[in-house]
Amino acid sequence: MSRKFSTLRCGTKTWGWKHIKARHGWNTSMDKKISAAIWSGEPNGRGGFSTYTNSCPKIEKFRTIIGTPAGKNDLLTAYKVDQTRAAAAAKC
């Protein structure tokens, strides 16, 4: 998977921009979080990249998943990770 090129397609209710807008909201902040996760985040094992807190244990803050029916480098979804659930699973 290449970080150099990921496409956000219009998509459907289950993937892409239409999915993200309907399920997770869309604004300038969402756009910036997606960009940060893809360009400087860490691979998350879900076919995308995530950003994490700078703490011990580090906690996932934001997740992208890449790979759609339209293309392997297309953005499937992106969303803020539930901090409470992530913190309960993390150990330092």
mmCIF file of C-alpha atoms in Angstrom:
data_model
loop_
_atom_site.group_PDB
_atom_site.id
_atom_site.type_symbol
_atom_site.label_atom_id
_atom_site.label_comp_id
_atom_site.label_asym_id
_atom_site.label_seq_id
_atom_site.Cartn_x
_atom_site.Cartn_y
_atom_site.Cartn_z
ATOM 1 C CA MET A 1 0.000 0.000 0.000
ATOM 2 C CA SER A 2 1.390 3.359 -0.991
ATOM 3 C CA ARG A 3 1.071 6.494 1.083
ATOM 4 C CA LYS A 4 1.853 8.548 -1.991
ATOM 5 C CA PHE A 5 -1.559 8.202 -3.550
ATOM 6 C CA SER A 6 -4.931 7.552 -1.949
ATOM 7 C CA THR A 7 -8.161 8.599 -3.602
ATOM 8 C CA LEU A 8 -11.309 9.726 -1.849
ATOM 9 C CA ARG A 9 -14.082 8.737 -4.228
ATOM 10 C CA CYS A 10 -17.706 9.793 -3.918
ATOM 11 C CA GLY A 11 -18.521 6.170 -3.061
ATOM 12 C CA THR A 12 -21.738 4.802 -1.604
ATOM 13 C CA LYS A 13 -23.428 4.572 1.791
ATOM 14 C CA THR A 14 -20.881 1.856 2.735
ATOM 15 C CA TRP A 15 -17.596 3.410 1.573
ATOM 16 C CA GLY A 16 -15.971 6.649 0.408
ATOM 17 C CA TRP A 17 -17.004 10.264 0.917
ATOM 18 C CA LYS A 18 -20.750 9.552 1.038
ATOM 19 C CA HIS A 19 -20.172 6.976 3.791
ATOM 20 C CA ILE A 20 -17.816 9.195 5.807
ATOM 21 C CA LYS A 21 -20.136 12.211 5.560
ATOM 22 C CA ALA A 22 -23.219 10.237 6.612
ATOM 23 C CA ARG A 23 -21.639 8.138 9.383
ATOM 24 C CA HIS A 24 -18.816 10.275 10.766
ATOM 25 C CA GLY A 25 -19.423 13.837 9.561
ATOM 26 C CA TRP A 26 -17.395 15.883 7.124
ATOM 27 C CA ASN A 27 -15.681 19.213 7.685
ATOM 28 C CA THR A 28 -12.239 20.803 7.369
ATOM 29 C CA SER A 29 -11.085 19.099 10.561
ATOM 30 C CA MET A 30 -12.013 15.651 9.215
ATOM 31 C CA ASP A 31 -10.131 16.389 6.004
ATOM 32 C CA LYS A 32 -6.990 17.380 7.975
ATOM 33 C CA LYS A 33 -7.195 14.302 10.222
ATOM 34 C CA ILE A 34 -7.444 11.999 7.205
ATOM 35 C CA SER A 35 -4.440 13.651 5.595
ATOM 36 C CA ALA A 36 -2.373 13.462 8.804
ATOM 37 C CA ALA A 37 -3.187 9.788 9.335
ATOM 38 C CA ILE A 38 -2.285 8.802 5.774
ATOM 39 C CA TRP A 39 0.878 10.900 5.498
ATOM 40 C CA SER A 40 2.370 10.684 8.981
ATOM 41 C CA GLY A 41 0.387 8.053 10.870
ATOM 42 C CA GLU A 42 1.338 4.442 11.503
ATOM 43 C CA PRO A 43 -0.017 1.374 9.686
ATOM 44 C CA ASN A 44 -2.957 0.090 11.730
ATOM 45 C CA GLY A 45 -3.324 -3.480 10.522
ATOM 46 C CA ARG A 46 -6.733 -2.664 9.022
ATOM 47 C CA GLY A 47 -5.397 -1.668 5.614
ATOM 48 C CA GLY A 48 -4.885 1.969 6.548
ATOM 49 C CA PHE A 49 -3.097 4.346 8.875
ATOM 50 C CA SER A 50 -3.821 5.751 12.328
ATOM 51 C CA THR A 51 -2.661 8.564 14.561
ATOM 52 C CA TYR A 52 -1.962 7.941 18.247
ATOM 53 C CA THR A 53 -1.545 9.889 21.476
ATOM 54 C CA ASN A 54 1.985 10.633 22.586
ATOM 55 C CA SER A 55 1.574 8.804 25.886
ATOM 56 C CA CYS A 56 2.290 5.478 27.527
ATOM 57 C CA PRO A 57 0.426 3.496 26.593
ATOM 58 C CA LYS A 58 -0.136 5.170 23.254
ATOM 59 C CA ILE A 59 -3.814 5.262 22.361
ATOM 60 C CA GLU A 60 -5.210 5.322 18.845
ATOM 61 C CA LYS A 61 -6.982 8.640 18.157
ATOM 62 C CA PHE A 62 -7.975 8.487 14.497
ATOM 63 C CA ARG A 63 -8.185 5.640 11.945
ATOM 64 C CA THR A 64 -8.340 5.390 8.179
ATOM 65 C CA ILE A 65 -9.061 2.202 6.256
ATOM 66 C CA ILE A 66 -7.947 2.026 2.646
ATOM 67 C CA GLY A 67 -9.240 -0.342 -0.024
ATOM 68 C CA THR A 68 -12.686 -0.250 -1.643
ATOM 69 C CA PRO A 69 -14.591 -2.112 -4.354
ATOM 70 C CA ALA A 70 -13.457 0.675 -6.712
ATOM 71 C CA GLY A 71 -9.720 0.468 -5.951
ATOM 72 C CA LYS A 72 -7.084 -0.763 -3.527
ATOM 73 C CA ASN A 73 -5.751 2.755 -2.836
ATOM 74 C CA ASP A 74 -9.162 4.353 -2.288
ATOM 75 C CA LEU A 75 -10.282 5.543 1.137
ATOM 76 C CA LEU A 76 -12.956 3.209 2.506
ATOM 77 C CA THR A 77 -13.637 5.087 5.744
ATOM 78 C CA ALA A 78 -12.089 7.367 8.364
ATOM 79 C CA TYR A 79 -13.205 8.063 11.909
ATOM 80 C CA LYS A 80 -12.265 9.141 15.411
ATOM 81 C CA VAL A 81 -11.505 6.121 17.592
ATOM 82 C CA ASP A 82 -13.488 5.698 20.817
ATOM 83 C CA GLN A 83 -10.858 6.699 23.414
ATOM 84 C CA THR A 84 -12.527 4.808 26.272
ATOM 85 C CA ARG A 85 -12.540 1.480 24.440
ATOM 86 C CA ALA A 86 -8.985 2.001 23.128
ATOM 87 C CA ALA A 87 -7.643 2.952 26.562
ATOM 88 C CA ALA A 88 -9.162 -0.125 28.197
ATOM 89 C CA ALA A 89 -7.400 -2.415 25.706
ATOM 90 C CA ALA A 90 -4.009 -0.686 25.806
ATOM 91 C CA LYS A 91 -1.177 -1.591 28.152
ATOM 92 C CA CYS A 92 2.211 0.042 28.617
#
